[in-house]
mmCIF file of C-alpha atoms in Angstrom:
data_model
loop_
_atom_site.group_PDB
_atom_site.id
_atom_site.type_symbol
_atom_site.label_atom_id
_atom_site.label_comp_id
_atom_site.label_asym_id
_atom_site.label_seq_id
_atom_site.Cartn_x
_atom_site.Cartn_y
_atom_site.Cartn_z
ATOM 1 C CA UNK Q 300 40.858 23.912 -79.729
ATOM 2 C CA UNK Q 301 39.466 26.856 -77.770
ATOM 3 C CA UNK Q 302 36.449 24.892 -76.552
ATOM 4 C CA UNK Q 303 38.658 21.979 -75.528
ATOM 5 C CA UNK Q 304 40.974 24.316 -73.624
ATOM 6 C CA UNK Q 305 38.025 25.876 -71.808
ATOM 7 C CA UNK Q 306 36.644 22.466 -70.875
ATOM 8 C CA UNK Q 307 40.037 21.355 -69.595
ATOM 9 C CA UNK Q 308 40.407 24.581 -67.631
ATOM 10 C CA UNK Q 309 37.007 24.074 -66.030
ATOM 11 C CA UNK Q 310 37.863 20.526 -65.056
ATOM 12 C CA UNK Q 311 41.124 21.615 -63.436
ATOM 13 C CA UNK Q 312 39.286 24.394 -61.590
ATOM 14 C CA UNK Q 313 36.903 21.791 -60.213
ATOM 15 C CA UNK Q 314 39.821 19.684 -58.999
ATOM 16 C CA UNK Q 315 41.359 22.709 -57.269
ATOM 17 C CA UNK Q 316 38.004 23.516 -55.690
ATOM 18 C CA UNK Q 317 37.701 20.003 -54.297
ATOM 19 C CA UNK Q 318 41.247 20.148 -52.940
ATOM 20 C CA UNK Q 319 40.507 23.459 -51.235
ATOM 21 C CA UNK Q 320 37.335 22.014 -49.742
ATOM 22 C CA UNK Q 321 39.322 19.078 -48.417
ATOM 23 C CA UNK Q 322 41.973 21.348 -46.900
ATOM 24 C CA UNK Q 323 39.880 24.214 -45.544
ATOM 25 C CA UNK Q 324 36.272 22.956 -45.528
ATOM 26 C CA UNK Q 325 34.374 21.521 -42.631
ATOM 27 C CA UNK Q 326 35.359 18.011 -41.636
ATOM 28 C CA UNK Q 327 31.953 16.590 -42.504
ATOM 29 C CA UNK Q 328 32.302 17.946 -46.041
ATOM 30 C CA UNK Q 329 35.931 17.024 -46.600
ATOM 31 C CA UNK Q 330 36.933 14.458 -49.182
ATOM 32 C CA UNK Q 331 38.343 11.049 -48.291
ATOM 33 C CA UNK Q 332 42.101 10.754 -48.631
ATOM 34 C CA UNK Q 333 41.822 8.246 -51.483
ATOM 35 C CA UNK Q 334 39.597 10.623 -53.432
ATOM 36 C CA UNK Q 335 42.113 13.415 -52.871
ATOM 37 C CA UNK Q 336 44.930 11.268 -54.221
ATOM 38 C CA UNK Q 337 42.876 10.451 -57.302
ATOM 39 C CA UNK Q 338 42.427 14.163 -57.973
ATOM 40 C CA UNK Q 339 46.143 14.817 -57.577
ATOM 41 C CA UNK Q 340 47.004 11.938 -59.893
ATOM 42 C CA UNK Q 341 44.672 13.259 -62.559
ATOM 43 C CA UNK Q 342 46.140 16.759 -62.313
ATOM 44 C CA UNK Q 343 49.686 15.401 -62.578
ATOM 45 C CA UNK Q 344 48.733 13.291 -65.594
ATOM 46 C CA UNK Q 345 47.223 16.311 -67.338
ATOM 47 C CA UNK Q 346 50.377 18.320 -66.616
ATOM 48 C CA UNK Q 347 52.633 15.551 -67.956
ATOM 49 C CA UNK Q 348 50.510 15.272 -71.102
ATOM 50 C CA UNK Q 349 50.814 19.019 -71.646
ATOM 51 C CA UNK Q 350 54.605 18.892 -71.269
ATOM 52 C CA UNK Q 351 54.832 15.984 -73.727
ATOM 53 C CA UNK Q 352 52.747 17.876 -76.271
ATOM 54 C CA UNK Q 353 54.873 21.014 -75.885
ATOM 55 C CA UNK Q 354 58.122 19.052 -76.205
ATOM 56 C CA UNK Q 355 56.899 17.345 -79.374
ATOM 57 C CA UNK Q 356 56.068 20.730 -80.908
ATOM 58 C CA UNK Q 357 59.290 22.442 -79.756
ATOM 59 C CA UNK Q 358 62.244 20.096 -78.982
ATOM 60 C CA UNK Q 359 64.168 22.950 -77.350
ATOM 61 C CA UNK Q 360 61.736 22.871 -74.423
ATOM 62 C CA UNK Q 361 62.743 19.302 -73.690
ATOM 63 C CA UNK Q 362 66.284 20.283 -72.694
ATOM 64 C CA UNK Q 363 65.020 23.173 -70.561
ATOM 65 C CA UNK Q 364 62.606 20.925 -68.690
ATOM 66 C CA UNK Q 365 65.241 18.203 -68.281
ATOM 67 C CA UNK Q 366 67.525 20.675 -66.494
ATOM 68 C CA UNK Q 367 64.754 21.601 -64.070
ATOM 69 C CA UNK Q 368 63.880 18.037 -63.196
ATOM 70 C CA UNK Q 369 65.856 16.450 -60.399
ATOM 71 C CA UNK Q 370 68.029 13.552 -61.489
ATOM 72 C CA UNK Q 371 66.928 10.111 -60.310
ATOM 73 C CA UNK Q 372 70.313 8.420 -60.580
ATOM 74 C CA UNK Q 373 71.260 6.051 -57.810
ATOM 75 C CA UNK Q 374 67.801 5.926 -56.259
ATOM 76 C CA UNK Q 375 66.882 2.488 -57.588
ATOM 77 C CA UNK Q 376 67.216 -0.210 -54.887
ATOM 78 C CA UNK Q 377 70.460 -2.120 -54.931
ATOM 79 C CA UNK Q 378 68.822 -5.510 -54.393
ATOM 80 C CA UNK Q 379 67.157 -5.381 -57.808
ATOM 81 C CA UNK Q 380 68.853 -7.491 -60.454
ATOM 82 C CA UNK Q 381 70.686 -5.568 -63.160
ATOM 83 C CA UNK Q 382 70.485 -6.500 -66.843
ATOM 84 C CA UNK Q 383 73.314 -4.729 -68.639
ATOM 85 C CA UNK Q 384 73.017 -3.636 -72.241
ATOM 86 C CA UNK Q 385 76.224 -2.477 -73.920
ATOM 87 C CA UNK Q 386 75.656 -0.218 -76.916
ATOM 88 C CA UNK Q 387 78.990 -0.205 -78.709
ATOM 89 C CA UNK Q 388 80.176 1.426 -81.911
ATOM 90 C CA UNK Q 389 80.505 -0.809 -84.951
ATOM 91 C CA UNK Q 390 83.753 0.680 -86.273
ATOM 92 C CA UNK Q 391 86.652 1.129 -83.811
ATOM 93 C CA UNK Q 392 89.054 2.640 -86.351
ATOM 94 C CA UNK Q 393 89.943 6.323 -86.037
ATOM 95 C CA UNK Q 394 88.480 8.233 -88.995
ATOM 96 C CA UNK Q 395 91.428 10.665 -88.935
ATOM 97 C CA UNK Q 396 94.559 8.487 -88.758
ATOM 98 C CA UNK Q 397 93.116 4.997 -89.160
ATOM 99 C CA UNK Q 398 94.487 4.035 -85.739
ATOM 100 C CA UNK Q 399 92.859 1.679 -83.247
ATOM 101 C CA UNK Q 400 90.436 3.329 -80.808
ATOM 102 C CA UNK Q 401 90.662 2.533 -77.095
ATOM 103 C CA UNK Q 402 88.113 2.892 -74.286
ATOM 104 C CA UNK Q 403 88.512 6.156 -72.365
ATOM 105 C CA UNK Q 404 85.297 5.996 -70.348
ATOM 106 C CA UNK Q 405 81.621 5.269 -70.545
ATOM 107 C CA UNK Q 406 78.231 6.739 -69.748
ATOM 108 C CA UNK Q 407 76.007 4.628 -67.503
ATOM 109 C CA UNK Q 408 72.292 5.166 -67.023
ATOM 110 C CA UNK Q 409 69.678 3.095 -65.217
ATOM 111 C CA UNK Q 410 65.993 2.676 -66.013
ATOM 112 C CA UNK Q 411 63.375 0.828 -64.040
ATOM 113 C CA UNK Q 412 61.966 -2.142 -65.953
ATOM 114 C CA UNK Q 413 59.205 -4.543 -64.993
ATOM 115 C CA UNK Q 414 58.559 -8.122 -66.024
ATOM 116 C CA UNK Q 415 54.792 -8.745 -66.032
ATOM 117 C CA UNK Q 416 53.532 -11.609 -63.918
ATOM 118 C CA UNK Q 417 53.539 -14.849 -65.850
ATOM 119 C CA UNK Q 418 51.626 -17.998 -65.121
ATOM 120 C CA UNK Q 419 53.365 -21.320 -65.377
ATOM 121 C CA UNK Q 420 52.350 -24.918 -64.752
ATOM 122 C CA UNK Q 421 54.358 -27.118 -62.384
ATOM 123 C CA UNK Q 422 54.254 -30.660 -63.769
ATOM 124 C CA UNK Q 423 55.105 -33.273 -61.131
ATOM 125 C CA UNK Q 424 56.085 -36.717 -62.356
ATOM 126 C CA UNK Q 425 56.518 -39.684 -59.997
ATOM 127 C CA UNK Q 426 57.936 -42.713 -61.797
ATOM 128 C CA UNK Q 427 56.870 -46.161 -60.657
ATOM 129 C CA UNK Q 428 59.424 -48.962 -60.408
ATOM 130 C CA UNK Q 429 58.696 -52.683 -60.428
ATOM 131 C CA UNK Q 430 60.830 -55.790 -59.991
ATOM 132 C CA UNK Q 431 61.097 -57.982 -63.087
ATOM 133 C CA UNK Q 432 62.291 -60.968 -61.062
ATOM 134 C CA UNK Q 433 59.421 -61.430 -58.600
ATOM 135 C CA UNK Q 434 56.931 -58.989 -60.118
ATOM 136 C CA UNK Q 435 55.504 -58.319 -56.654
ATOM 137 C CA UNK Q 436 57.119 -55.036 -55.645
ATOM 138 C CA UNK Q 437 56.135 -51.557 -56.875
ATOM 139 C CA UNK Q 438 58.110 -48.595 -55.543
ATOM 140 C CA UNK Q 439 57.159 -44.937 -55.994
ATOM 141 C CA UNK Q 440 58.194 -41.724 -54.252
ATOM 142 C CA UNK Q 441 55.456 -40.271 -52.019
ATOM 143 C CA UNK Q 442 53.489 -37.321 -53.340
ATOM 144 C CA UNK Q 443 54.493 -33.964 -51.861
ATOM 145 C CA UNK Q 444 52.101 -32.280 -49.458
ATOM 146 C CA UNK Q 445 49.826 -29.622 -50.913
ATOM 147 C CA UNK Q 446 48.283 -26.572 -49.351
ATOM 148 C CA UNK Q 447 44.990 -27.384 -51.076
ATOM 149 C CA UNK Q 448 44.495 -31.118 -51.337
ATOM 150 C CA UNK Q 449 43.649 -32.214 -54.889
ATOM 151 C CA UNK Q 450 43.798 -28.546 -55.880
ATOM 152 C CA UNK Q 451 45.722 -26.818 -58.636
ATOM 153 C CA UNK Q 452 47.355 -23.881 -56.783
ATOM 154 C CA UNK Q 453 50.884 -23.884 -55.477
ATOM 155 C CA UNK Q 454 51.772 -22.212 -52.196
ATOM 156 C CA UNK Q 455 53.086 -19.193 -54.107
ATOM 157 C CA UNK Q 456 49.773 -18.848 -55.956
ATOM 158 C CA UNK Q 457 47.750 -18.851 -52.731
ATOM 159 C CA UNK Q 458 50.147 -16.353 -51.145
ATOM 160 C CA UNK Q 459 49.749 -14.065 -54.161
ATOM 161 C CA UNK Q 460 45.949 -14.202 -53.845
ATOM 162 C CA UNK Q 461 46.159 -13.319 -50.139
ATOM 163 C CA UNK Q 462 48.537 -10.402 -50.673
ATOM 164 C CA UNK Q 463 46.431 -9.077 -53.542
ATOM 165 C CA UNK Q 464 43.248 -9.249 -51.471
ATOM 166 C CA UNK Q 465 44.395 -7.983 -48.081
ATOM 167 C CA UNK Q 466 47.429 -5.813 -48.899
ATOM 168 C CA UNK Q 467 46.529 -4.494 -52.360
ATOM 169 C CA UNK Q 468 42.739 -4.438 -51.734
ATOM 170 C CA UNK Q 469 41.900 -6.409 -54.872
ATOM 171 C CA UNK Q 470 38.609 -8.285 -54.427
ATOM 172 C CA UNK Q 471 38.512 -11.888 -55.549
ATOM 173 C CA UNK Q 472 36.244 -11.173 -58.499
ATOM 174 C CA UNK Q 473 38.743 -8.627 -59.835
ATOM 175 C CA UNK Q 474 41.568 -11.102 -59.409
ATOM 176 C CA UNK Q 475 39.508 -13.629 -61.366
ATOM 177 C CA UNK Q 476 39.170 -11.071 -64.162
ATOM 178 C CA UNK Q 477 42.930 -10.477 -64.174
ATOM 179 C CA UNK Q 478 43.603 -14.206 -64.430
ATOM 180 C CA UNK Q 479 41.014 -14.558 -67.205
ATOM 181 C CA UNK Q 480 42.984 -12.106 -69.353
ATOM 182 C CA UNK Q 481 45.830 -14.629 -69.248
ATOM 183 C CA UNK Q 482 43.519 -17.474 -70.239
ATOM 184 C CA UNK Q 483 43.301 -18.887 -66.698
ATOM 185 C CA UNK Q 484 39.619 -19.201 -65.828
ATOM 186 C CA UNK Q 485 39.158 -19.359 -62.059
ATOM 187 C CA UNK Q 486 35.815 -18.836 -60.398
ATOM 188 C CA UNK Q 487 35.556 -16.404 -57.506
ATOM 189 C CA UNK Q 488 34.274 -19.183 -55.247
ATOM 190 C CA UNK Q 489 37.412 -21.193 -56.023
ATOM 191 C CA UNK Q 490 39.611 -18.303 -54.920
ATOM 192 C CA UNK Q 491 37.459 -17.949 -51.792
ATOM 193 C CA UNK Q 492 38.104 -21.616 -50.963
ATOM 194 C CA UNK Q 493 41.841 -21.009 -51.240
ATOM 195 C CA UNK Q 494 41.625 -17.996 -48.929
ATOM 196 C CA UNK Q 495 39.602 -19.959 -46.378
ATOM 197 C CA UNK Q 496 42.078 -22.833 -46.413
ATOM 198 C CA UNK Q 497 44.996 -20.459 -45.950
ATOM 199 C CA UNK Q 498 43.160 -18.677 -43.120
ATOM 200 C CA UNK Q 499 42.755 -21.984 -41.295
ATOM 201 C CA UNK Q 500 46.433 -22.830 -41.683
ATOM 202 C CA UNK Q 501 47.446 -19.344 -40.505
ATOM 203 C CA UNK Q 502 45.597 -19.677 -37.207
ATOM 204 C CA UNK Q 503 48.759 -20.659 -35.280
ATOM 205 C CA UNK Q 504 50.354 -17.400 -36.431
ATOM 206 C CA UNK Q 505 47.240 -15.503 -35.321
ATOM 207 C CA UNK Q 506 47.311 -17.222 -31.925
ATOM 208 C CA UNK Q 507 50.991 -16.428 -31.448
ATOM 209 C CA UNK Q 508 50.445 -12.767 -32.290
ATOM 210 C CA UNK Q 509 47.609 -12.586 -29.795
ATOM 211 C CA UNK Q 510 49.743 -14.191 -27.085
ATOM 212 C CA UNK Q 511 52.401 -11.549 -27.632
ATOM 213 C CA UNK Q 512 49.758 -8.824 -27.440
ATOM 214 C CA UNK Q 513 48.498 -10.176 -24.123
ATOM 215 C CA UNK Q 514 52.034 -10.138 -22.743
ATOM 216 C CA UNK Q 515 52.392 -6.424 -23.492
ATOM 217 C CA UNK Q 516 52.108 -3.822 -20.730
ATOM 218 C CA UNK Q 517 49.985 -1.579 -22.947
ATOM 219 C CA UNK Q 518 47.584 -2.346 -25.740
ATOM 220 C CA UNK Q 519 46.297 0.090 -28.353
ATOM 221 C CA UNK Q 520 43.703 -0.513 -31.034
ATOM 222 C CA UNK Q 521 42.391 1.128 -34.180
ATOM 223 C CA UNK Q 522 38.996 -0.069 -35.388
ATOM 224 C CA UNK Q 523 37.364 0.202 -38.797
ATOM 225 C CA UNK Q 524 33.776 -0.767 -39.503
ATOM 226 C CA UNK Q 525 32.958 -3.124 -42.364
ATOM 227 C CA UNK Q 526 29.802 -4.817 -43.596
ATOM 228 C CA UNK Q 527 29.868 -8.586 -43.103
ATOM 229 C CA UNK Q 528 27.372 -11.307 -43.932
ATOM 230 C CA UNK Q 529 24.890 -12.324 -41.255
ATOM 231 C CA UNK Q 530 24.058 -15.996 -41.972
ATOM 232 C CA UNK Q 531 20.451 -16.959 -41.376
ATOM 233 C CA UNK Q 532 19.084 -13.420 -41.504
ATOM 234 C CA UNK Q 533 19.581 -12.740 -45.194
ATOM 235 C CA UNK Q 534 21.289 -9.392 -44.723
ATOM 236 C CA UNK Q 535 24.529 -7.789 -43.632
ATOM 237 C CA UNK Q 536 25.599 -6.289 -40.349
ATOM 238 C CA UNK Q 537 28.391 -4.033 -39.192
ATOM 239 C CA UNK Q 538 31.577 -5.773 -38.127
ATOM 240 C CA UNK Q 539 34.840 -4.456 -36.754
ATOM 241 C CA UNK Q 540 38.262 -4.737 -38.364
ATOM 242 C CA UNK Q 541 40.720 -3.901 -35.613
ATOM 243 C CA UNK Q 542 44.434 -3.264 -35.614
ATOM 244 C CA UNK Q 543 46.077 -4.023 -32.281
ATOM 245 C CA UNK Q 544 49.590 -2.947 -31.364
ATOM 246 C CA UNK Q 545 51.581 -3.075 -28.107
ATOM 247 C CA UNK Q 546 52.783 0.523 -28.394
ATOM 248 C CA UNK Q 547 51.155 3.865 -29.066
ATOM 249 C CA UNK Q 548 50.851 4.665 -32.804
ATOM 250 C CA UNK Q 549 53.457 7.212 -33.844
ATOM 251 C CA UNK Q 550 51.003 9.267 -35.918
ATOM 252 C CA UNK Q 551 48.385 9.691 -33.216
ATOM 253 C CA UNK Q 552 47.944 12.293 -30.499
ATOM 254 C CA UNK Q 553 47.676 11.809 -26.755
ATOM 255 C CA UNK Q 554 43.926 12.303 -26.595
ATOM 256 C CA UNK Q 555 41.542 9.514 -27.587
ATOM 257 C CA UNK Q 556 40.042 9.839 -31.057
ATOM 258 C CA UNK Q 557 37.269 8.169 -32.970
ATOM 259 C CA UNK Q 558 39.730 6.094 -34.955
ATOM 260 C CA UNK Q 559 41.866 4.877 -32.075
ATOM 261 C CA UNK Q 560 40.764 3.062 -28.934
ATOM 262 C CA UNK Q 561 43.059 2.610 -25.957
ATOM 263 C CA UNK Q 562 42.542 0.717 -22.707
ATOM 264 C CA UNK Q 563 41.960 3.349 -20.064
ATOM 265 C CA UNK Q 564 41.002 2.918 -16.426
ATOM 266 C CA UNK Q 565 39.407 6.286 -15.854
ATOM 267 C CA UNK Q 566 39.374 10.012 -16.590
ATOM 268 C CA UNK Q 567 42.945 10.335 -15.335
ATOM 269 C CA UNK Q 568 44.101 8.689 -18.558
ATOM 270 C CA UNK Q 569 45.919 5.781 -16.927
ATOM 271 C CA UNK Q 570 46.365 2.866 -19.275
ATOM 272 C CA UNK Q 571 45.057 -0.475 -18.106
ATOM 273 C CA UNK Q 572 47.343 -3.493 -17.896
ATOM 274 C CA UNK Q 573 45.965 -6.326 -20.062
ATOM 275 C CA UNK Q 574 47.916 -8.919 -18.089
ATOM 276 C CA UNK Q 575 46.621 -7.841 -14.662
ATOM 277 C CA UNK Q 576 43.131 -7.246 -16.043
ATOM 278 C CA UNK Q 577 42.836 -10.831 -17.219
ATOM 279 C CA UNK Q 578 42.747 -10.072 -20.926
ATOM 280 C CA UNK Q 579 42.004 -13.383 -22.629
ATOM 281 C CA UNK Q 580 39.831 -15.019 -25.247
ATOM 282 C CA UNK Q 581 36.789 -17.100 -24.516
ATOM 283 C CA UNK Q 582 36.675 -20.717 -25.772
ATOM 284 C CA UNK Q 583 34.837 -19.641 -28.920
ATOM 285 C CA UNK Q 584 37.600 -17.142 -29.689
ATOM 286 C CA UNK Q 585 35.089 -14.398 -30.516
ATOM 287 C CA UNK Q 586 35.555 -11.641 -27.950
ATOM 288 C CA UNK Q 587 37.534 -10.394 -24.985
ATOM 289 C CA UNK Q 588 36.480 -11.240 -21.445
ATOM 290 C CA UNK Q 589 37.782 -10.427 -17.993
ATOM 291 C CA UNK Q 590 38.416 -6.712 -18.503
ATOM 292 C CA UNK Q 591 38.491 -5.114 -15.067
ATOM 293 C CA UNK Q 592 39.304 -1.504 -14.443
ATOM 294 C CA UNK Q 593 37.700 0.059 -17.528
ATOM 295 C CA UNK Q 594 34.340 1.678 -18.148
ATOM 296 C CA UNK Q 595 31.207 -0.091 -19.352
ATOM 297 C CA UNK Q 596 31.219 1.705 -22.705
ATOM 298 C CA UNK Q 597 34.831 0.802 -23.383
ATOM 299 C CA UNK Q 598 34.158 -2.760 -22.245
ATOM 300 C CA UNK Q 599 31.336 -3.039 -24.796
ATOM 301 C CA UNK Q 600 33.555 -1.633 -27.540
ATOM 302 C CA UNK Q 601 36.449 -3.886 -26.613
ATOM 303 C CA UNK Q 602 34.120 -6.845 -26.887
ATOM 304 C CA UNK Q 603 34.039 -6.153 -30.612
ATOM 305 C CA UNK Q 604 37.792 -6.001 -31.048
ATOM 306 C CA UNK Q 605 38.406 -9.608 -31.962
ATOM 307 C CA UNK Q 606 35.264 -10.464 -33.899
ATOM 308 C CA UNK Q 607 36.672 -13.172 -36.103
ATOM 309 C CA UNK Q 608 33.668 -13.007 -38.390
ATOM 310 C CA UNK Q 609 35.010 -9.854 -40.017
ATOM 311 C CA UNK Q 610 38.148 -11.577 -41.251
ATOM 312 C CA UNK Q 611 39.742 -14.849 -40.199
ATOM 313 C CA UNK Q 612 43.108 -13.357 -41.131
ATOM 314 C CA UNK Q 613 42.823 -10.467 -38.668
#
């Protein structure tokens, strides 16, 4: 027990040291935010495990800790469906006078429950009808349109794959592993085909978003580098994933930073007008052209803003 406590103490000291380095160390030596959150999660899990062990050994500590914790009543979203469970007494006869008991009140508590994702198969049947009299007519309802022709996914399945990949940062191979645990064997290349098909069908949405960006008086961008395949060269190259918005990000500062790129006309800090500067896409849809009033360096960087190779869903 003593050796285990010392090892646990040393591990927690290391976590605190890393947190201090992130908070007070030089920027080049600081930890990424995701790594910091992982350290905090681990520390909180260790603390919760310690409380559970102490409560199991001494039940009186459970009541003391429950009083310190802030109640979570009423914080669950109202749009969630409620499944009521009524726990009633079996005998409603008064044990003193044998009279009938009546309801004087109730205690209500809410707990958050989750229903794990379940796969199901949509079976579509299209009956065929024929005429017995002439035996020349066969009538059948037309088949419904599919997102993936001759494919097995429904629109909801493809949407789930897209959200998992781009919003939850789950690579396709990990999604394939998750599906395999449910007995659904899908190859990563199959999921990639679904994503590519959806990206093609989402192009009108992408074009509409870009038109609205061009109509804005100001345009701000935040770029992130990412390795992308370079067909024909057998290696990868650095691409740009860029977030464009028509207004200044609320979490940024006035000065330009490495993570945010704004359209500026000069050292005075005046913001260029994309409409008057001729901001548009070339026929290939790969980069921005016609940017007058900005420096050469910014023009080169802005040429990388809409590199569609990085992600067709950008």
